[in-house]
Amino acid sequence: MAVVFDFDLTLAPGCLDALLIRCGEDPDHWRARHVAPLQENGWEEVLASIYALVNMSNSGSGGRITKELVHDVGRNLQPYPGVPDIFASLREVARNVVPDLEVEYFLVSSGYRDIMCATSIAHEFKMIWGTELHFSSDGDIAFPKLIVTHPEKVRYILALSKGLDPKGANAPAHVYRDVPAKDVYVPLDQIVYVGDGRSDMSVFQLLKDQGGIAIGLFKDKSQNWNANDRTDPRRRVQNLAPADFSDGSELIASLNLAVGSIARKIALRRLSRGE
């Protein structure tokens, strides 16, 4: 079984916001001044943000943005309360149904991988996929190395399911090829995905179509969710819960039920095969 999380505003505050605050900037004002005008001229949001960060670093207006500074932002970025406890807890839920069931955790995010990999929870994930930054020989931010746009998250989920490298020489087309059933790493209907809304709609739709489980969460009722997102059948999630990872919360109950449901599905399949 795979449990896949978005990162920004799902498990922790946003990577870009944390970096901007460290540079003494107000994230909303900075986006309005430096990113929004680029988007109005057709720039993709992630690329526009990195371009603006490079310009800010080169100008010295917010100080140099170096590899070490980015990693330090990650080391100091605290996950939401309760997040560090969910990994062992969900494994226990699954193993109470199927004692030898492996539950693996993955991150798929448009956030900065350099920051996510430096956080205190990075060791919990089998793989972390996110936007990667390139740094110059002096250590300064210079260019995007790889970006994960919102629609591309589907490619990473397909690669995970099929046991393929989403960044291989033939990426992204090769992740759409058929894979023999015996070579599938994790069936799509044995995947739980947890995300905060706008950037996750394509994954929600994929898992709904393929029998997986999608859980949406929010910090407040206006965040990333509108009436269309919540009612469009192609984008429907199994539950929409507040981003509260404390014991007894609706989100924890949703995760426990999702993991338990898939564990029972696996147990039934094994039983039907006589295992």
mmCIF file of C-alpha atoms in Angstrom, residues 32-252:
data_model
loop_
_atom_site.group_PDB
_atom_site.id
_atom_site.type_symbol
_atom_site.label_atom_id
_atom_site.label_comp_id
_atom_site.label_asym_id
_atom_site.label_seq_id
_atom_site.Cartn_x
_atom_site.Cartn_y
_atom_site.Cartn_z
ATOM 1 C CA ALA A 32 1.741 40.227 -6.140
ATOM 2 C CA ARG A 33 4.800 42.312 -7.080
ATOM 3 C CA HIS A 34 7.045 39.723 -8.709
ATOM 4 C CA VAL A 35 5.075 36.621 -9.736
ATOM 5 C CA ALA A 36 1.613 37.817 -10.717
ATOM 6 C CA PRO A 37 2.892 40.147 -13.504
ATOM 7 C CA LEU A 38 4.834 37.251 -15.027
ATOM 8 C CA GLN A 39 1.791 34.983 -14.895
ATOM 9 C CA GLU A 40 -0.242 37.669 -16.641
ATOM 10 C CA ASN A 41 2.297 37.397 -19.474
ATOM 11 C CA GLY A 42 1.873 33.630 -19.729
ATOM 12 C CA TRP A 43 4.514 32.355 -17.319
ATOM 13 C CA GLU A 44 3.931 29.065 -15.510
ATOM 14 C CA GLU A 45 3.582 29.733 -11.782
ATOM 15 C CA VAL A 46 6.471 27.570 -10.510
ATOM 16 C CA LEU A 47 8.883 28.894 -13.153
ATOM 17 C CA ALA A 48 7.818 32.467 -12.480
ATOM 18 C CA SER A 49 8.465 32.059 -8.756
ATOM 19 C CA ILE A 50 11.966 30.663 -9.278
ATOM 20 C CA TYR A 51 12.812 33.366 -11.838
ATOM 21 C CA ALA A 52 11.757 35.992 -9.291
ATOM 22 C CA LEU A 53 13.808 34.305 -6.552
ATOM 23 C CA VAL A 54 16.911 34.301 -8.765
ATOM 24 C CA ASN A 55 16.429 37.987 -9.545
ATOM 25 C CA MET A 56 15.968 38.809 -5.865
ATOM 26 C CA SER A 57 19.089 36.860 -4.907
ATOM 27 C CA ASN A 58 21.189 38.478 -7.637
ATOM 28 C CA SER A 59 19.991 41.970 -6.708
ATOM 29 C CA GLY A 60 20.752 41.427 -3.038
ATOM 30 C CA SER A 61 17.420 42.968 -2.024
ATOM 31 C CA GLY A 62 16.554 39.976 0.151
ATOM 32 C CA GLY A 63 20.060 38.689 0.680
ATOM 33 C CA ARG A 64 21.741 35.852 -1.203
ATOM 34 C CA ILE A 65 19.658 32.708 -1.599
ATOM 35 C CA THR A 66 22.199 29.923 -1.273
ATOM 36 C CA LYS A 67 21.992 26.150 -1.132
ATOM 37 C CA GLU A 68 22.877 26.230 2.545
ATOM 38 C CA LEU A 69 20.196 28.827 3.292
ATOM 39 C CA VAL A 70 17.564 26.754 1.456
ATOM 40 C CA HIS A 71 18.546 23.632 3.404
ATOM 41 C CA ASP A 72 18.474 25.605 6.660
ATOM 42 C CA VAL A 73 14.931 26.757 5.850
ATOM 43 C CA GLY A 74 13.999 23.072 5.530
ATOM 44 C CA ARG A 75 15.670 22.135 8.798
ATOM 45 C CA ASN A 76 13.656 24.830 10.572
ATOM 46 C CA LEU A 77 10.345 24.217 8.805
ATOM 47 C CA GLN A 78 8.123 22.535 11.359
ATOM 48 C CA PRO A 79 5.429 20.093 10.209
ATOM 49 C CA TYR A 80 1.942 20.652 11.490
ATOM 50 C CA PRO A 81 1.300 19.307 14.993
ATOM 51 C CA GLY A 82 0.603 15.575 14.961
ATOM 52 C CA VAL A 83 2.173 14.932 11.544
ATOM 53 C CA PRO A 84 5.289 13.128 12.871
ATOM 54 C CA ASP A 85 3.063 10.597 14.640
ATOM 55 C CA ILE A 86 0.924 9.510 11.689
ATOM 56 C CA PHE A 87 3.484 7.316 9.940
ATOM 57 C CA ALA A 88 3.828 4.632 12.627
ATOM 58 C CA SER A 89 0.145 4.956 13.508
ATOM 59 C CA LEU A 90 -1.097 4.208 9.968
ATOM 60 C CA ARG A 91 1.291 1.252 9.637
ATOM 61 C CA GLU A 92 -0.242 -0.167 12.812
ATOM 62 C CA VAL A 93 -3.765 0.270 11.395
ATOM 63 C CA ALA A 94 -2.786 -1.698 8.277
ATOM 64 C CA ARG A 95 -0.945 -4.436 10.154
ATOM 65 C CA ASN A 96 -3.863 -4.985 12.493
ATOM 66 C CA VAL A 97 -5.643 -6.277 9.370
ATOM 67 C CA VAL A 98 -2.739 -7.820 7.418
ATOM 68 C CA PRO A 99 0.271 -8.353 9.706
ATOM 69 C CA ASP A 100 2.880 -8.408 6.924
ATOM 70 C CA LEU A 101 1.419 -5.544 4.874
ATOM 71 C CA GLU A 102 3.966 -2.922 3.831
ATOM 72 C CA VAL A 103 2.793 0.685 3.992
ATOM 73 C CA GLU A 104 5.133 3.043 2.148
ATOM 74 C CA TYR A 105 4.979 6.833 2.164
ATOM 75 C CA PHE A 106 5.713 9.181 -0.739
ATOM 76 C CA LEU A 107 5.759 12.944 -1.302
ATOM 77 C CA VAL A 108 4.642 14.475 -4.605
ATOM 78 C CA SER A 109 4.666 18.258 -4.483
ATOM 79 C CA SER A 110 5.274 21.375 -6.518
ATOM 80 C CA GLY A 111 7.202 22.609 -3.489
ATOM 81 C CA TYR A 112 10.982 22.692 -3.355
ATOM 82 C CA ARG A 113 12.556 19.273 -2.917
ATOM 83 C CA ASP A 114 15.699 20.875 -1.464
ATOM 84 C CA ILE A 115 13.596 22.160 1.431
ATOM 85 C CA MET A 116 11.418 19.062 1.872
ATOM 86 C CA CYS A 117 14.463 16.750 2.022
ATOM 87 C CA ALA A 118 15.909 18.806 4.870
ATOM 88 C CA THR A 119 12.824 18.613 7.095
ATOM 89 C CA SER A 120 12.571 16.488 10.205
ATOM 90 C CA ILE A 121 10.078 14.090 8.553
ATOM 91 C CA ALA A 122 11.995 13.483 5.307
ATOM 92 C CA HIS A 123 13.267 10.092 6.509
ATOM 93 C CA GLU A 124 9.704 8.762 6.645
ATOM 94 C CA PHE A 125 9.327 8.820 2.839
ATOM 95 C CA LYS A 126 10.517 6.186 0.420
ATOM 96 C CA MET A 127 10.680 8.848 -2.303
ATOM 97 C CA ILE A 128 10.331 12.630 -2.375
ATOM 98 C CA TRP A 129 9.417 14.208 -5.707
ATOM 99 C CA GLY A 130 9.310 17.962 -6.020
ATOM 100 C CA THR A 131 10.656 20.995 -7.813
ATOM 101 C CA GLU A 132 14.459 20.971 -7.764
ATOM 102 C CA LEU A 133 16.706 24.028 -7.777
ATOM 103 C CA HIS A 134 20.081 24.429 -9.471
ATOM 104 C CA PHE A 135 22.815 26.319 -7.628
ATOM 105 C CA SER A 136 25.911 27.942 -9.098
ATOM 106 C CA SER A 137 29.459 26.956 -8.176
ATOM 107 C CA ASP A 138 29.301 29.732 -5.562
ATOM 108 C CA GLY A 139 26.231 28.126 -4.036
ATOM 109 C CA ASP A 140 23.736 30.758 -5.222
ATOM 110 C CA ILE A 141 20.325 29.885 -6.650
ATOM 111 C CA ALA A 142 20.690 30.009 -10.420
ATOM 112 C CA PHE A 143 17.993 28.122 -12.296
ATOM 113 C CA PRO A 144 15.255 25.502 -11.977
ATOM 114 C CA LYS A 145 16.675 22.013 -12.383
ATOM 115 C CA LEU A 146 13.304 20.255 -12.524
ATOM 116 C CA ILE A 147 9.789 21.486 -11.908
ATOM 117 C CA VAL A 148 6.682 19.596 -10.851
ATOM 118 C CA THR A 149 3.644 21.464 -12.112
ATOM 119 C CA HIS A 150 0.202 20.732 -10.722
ATOM 120 C CA PRO A 151 -1.050 18.528 -13.619
ATOM 121 C CA GLU A 152 2.239 16.579 -13.672
ATOM 122 C CA LYS A 153 1.503 15.008 -10.307
ATOM 123 C CA VAL A 154 -0.473 12.352 -12.171
ATOM 124 C CA ARG A 155 2.719 11.302 -13.971
ATOM 125 C CA TYR A 156 4.440 10.652 -10.646
ATOM 126 C CA ILE A 157 1.517 8.640 -9.305
ATOM 127 C CA LEU A 158 1.516 6.492 -12.460
ATOM 128 C CA ALA A 159 5.283 6.013 -12.202
ATOM 129 C CA LEU A 160 4.934 4.990 -8.560
ATOM 130 C CA SER A 161 2.198 2.500 -9.394
ATOM 131 C CA LYS A 162 4.170 0.959 -12.271
ATOM 132 C CA GLY A 163 7.536 0.980 -10.538
ATOM 133 C CA LEU A 164 9.058 3.327 -13.129
ATOM 134 C CA ASP A 165 11.377 6.304 -12.846
ATOM 135 C CA PRO A 166 9.306 9.411 -13.679
ATOM 136 C CA LYS A 167 12.522 11.275 -14.511
ATOM 137 C CA GLY A 168 13.984 8.661 -16.875
ATOM 138 C CA ALA A 169 15.432 9.328 -20.319
ATOM 139 C CA ASN A 170 12.024 8.920 -21.974
ATOM 140 C CA ALA A 171 10.047 10.822 -19.359
ATOM 141 C CA PRO A 172 7.252 11.658 -19.267
ATOM 142 C CA ALA A 173 5.820 9.494 -22.045
ATOM 143 C CA HIS A 174 7.145 6.177 -20.759
ATOM 144 C CA VAL A 175 5.030 6.264 -17.584
ATOM 145 C CA TYR A 176 1.891 5.922 -19.722
ATOM 146 C CA ARG A 177 2.942 2.641 -21.295
ATOM 147 C CA ASP A 178 1.253 -0.569 -20.232
ATOM 148 C CA VAL A 179 3.037 -2.656 -17.621
ATOM 149 C CA PRO A 180 2.324 -6.377 -17.089
ATOM 150 C CA ALA A 181 0.226 -6.967 -13.967
ATOM 151 C CA LYS A 182 3.032 -8.961 -12.362
ATOM 152 C CA ASP A 183 5.364 -5.935 -12.650
ATOM 153 C CA VAL A 184 3.006 -3.380 -11.074
ATOM 154 C CA TYR A 185 4.608 -2.021 -7.899
ATOM 155 C CA VAL A 186 1.448 -0.745 -6.199
ATOM 156 C CA PRO A 187 -1.976 -1.020 -7.858
ATOM 157 C CA LEU A 188 -3.704 2.342 -8.173
ATOM 158 C CA ASP A 189 -6.587 1.073 -6.065
ATOM 159 C CA GLN A 190 -4.109 0.476 -3.208
ATOM 160 C CA ILE A 191 -3.018 4.125 -3.104
ATOM 161 C CA VAL A 192 -4.267 6.806 -0.705
ATOM 162 C CA TYR A 193 -3.570 10.411 -1.704
ATOM 163 C CA VAL A 194 -3.843 13.385 0.648
ATOM 164 C CA GLY A 195 -3.726 16.942 -0.663
ATOM 165 C CA ASP A 196 -5.006 20.424 0.003
ATOM 166 C CA GLY A 197 -7.029 21.098 -3.136
ATOM 167 C CA ARG A 198 -6.299 23.223 -6.181
ATOM 168 C CA SER A 199 -3.002 21.571 -7.185
ATOM 169 C CA ASP A 200 -4.268 18.043 -6.576
ATOM 170 C CA MET A 201 -7.419 17.864 -8.697
ATOM 171 C CA SER A 202 -5.833 15.769 -11.451
ATOM 172 C CA VAL A 203 -4.704 13.152 -8.931
ATOM 173 C CA PHE A 204 -8.109 13.139 -7.229
ATOM 174 C CA GLN A 205 -9.714 12.399 -10.579
ATOM 175 C CA LEU A 206 -7.203 9.642 -11.449
ATOM 176 C CA LEU A 207 -7.693 7.808 -8.163
ATOM 177 C CA LYS A 208 -11.463 8.165 -8.274
ATOM 178 C CA ASP A 209 -11.454 6.576 -11.741
ATOM 179 C CA GLN A 210 -9.089 3.777 -10.689
ATOM 180 C CA GLY A 211 -10.561 2.873 -7.293
ATOM 181 C CA GLY A 212 -7.972 4.529 -5.062
ATOM 182 C CA ILE A 213 -8.806 6.859 -2.187
ATOM 183 C CA ALA A 214 -8.359 10.639 -2.188
ATOM 184 C CA ILE A 215 -8.678 12.813 0.901
ATOM 185 C CA GLY A 216 -8.816 16.588 0.626
ATOM 186 C CA LEU A 217 -7.943 18.890 3.484
ATOM 187 C CA PHE A 218 -8.046 22.606 4.214
ATOM 188 C CA LYS A 219 -6.687 25.078 6.735
ATOM 189 C CA ASP A 220 -9.820 27.207 6.433
ATOM 190 C CA LYS A 221 -13.008 26.764 4.446
ATOM 191 C CA SER A 222 -12.047 29.223 1.732
ATOM 192 C CA GLN A 223 -8.627 27.772 0.994
ATOM 193 C CA ASN A 224 -8.222 26.259 -2.484
ATOM 194 C CA TRP A 225 -11.754 24.850 -2.530
ATOM 195 C CA ASN A 226 -14.743 26.281 -4.314
ATOM 196 C CA ALA A 227 -18.180 24.879 -5.032
ATOM 197 C CA ASN A 228 -17.126 23.472 -8.407
ATOM 198 C CA ASP A 229 -14.075 21.688 -6.964
ATOM 199 C CA ARG A 230 -16.194 20.006 -4.312
ATOM 200 C CA THR A 231 -19.114 18.915 -6.475
ATOM 201 C CA ASP A 232 -17.610 18.045 -9.883
ATOM 202 C CA PRO A 233 -17.896 14.216 -9.883
ATOM 203 C CA ARG A 234 -14.528 13.878 -11.637
ATOM 204 C CA ARG A 235 -12.832 15.742 -8.799
ATOM 205 C CA ARG A 236 -14.689 14.264 -5.857
ATOM 206 C CA VAL A 237 -12.706 13.147 -2.806
ATOM 207 C CA GLN A 238 -13.789 10.509 -0.310
ATOM 208 C CA ASN A 239 -13.687 13.126 2.422
ATOM 209 C CA LEU A 240 -12.821 16.792 2.877
ATOM 210 C CA ALA A 241 -11.487 17.472 6.364
ATOM 211 C CA PRO A 242 -9.732 20.242 8.298
ATOM 212 C CA ALA A 243 -5.923 19.956 8.340
ATOM 213 C CA ASP A 244 -5.870 18.761 11.938
ATOM 214 C CA PHE A 245 -3.580 15.776 12.592
ATOM 215 C CA SER A 246 -4.357 15.522 16.312
ATOM 216 C CA ASP A 247 -5.724 12.310 17.819
ATOM 217 C CA GLY A 248 -9.469 11.986 17.355
ATOM 218 C CA SER A 249 -9.688 14.546 14.538
ATOM 219 C CA GLU A 250 -11.803 14.012 11.440
ATOM 220 C CA LEU A 251 -8.675 13.863 9.291
ATOM 221 C CA ILE A 252 -7.055 11.134 11.400
#
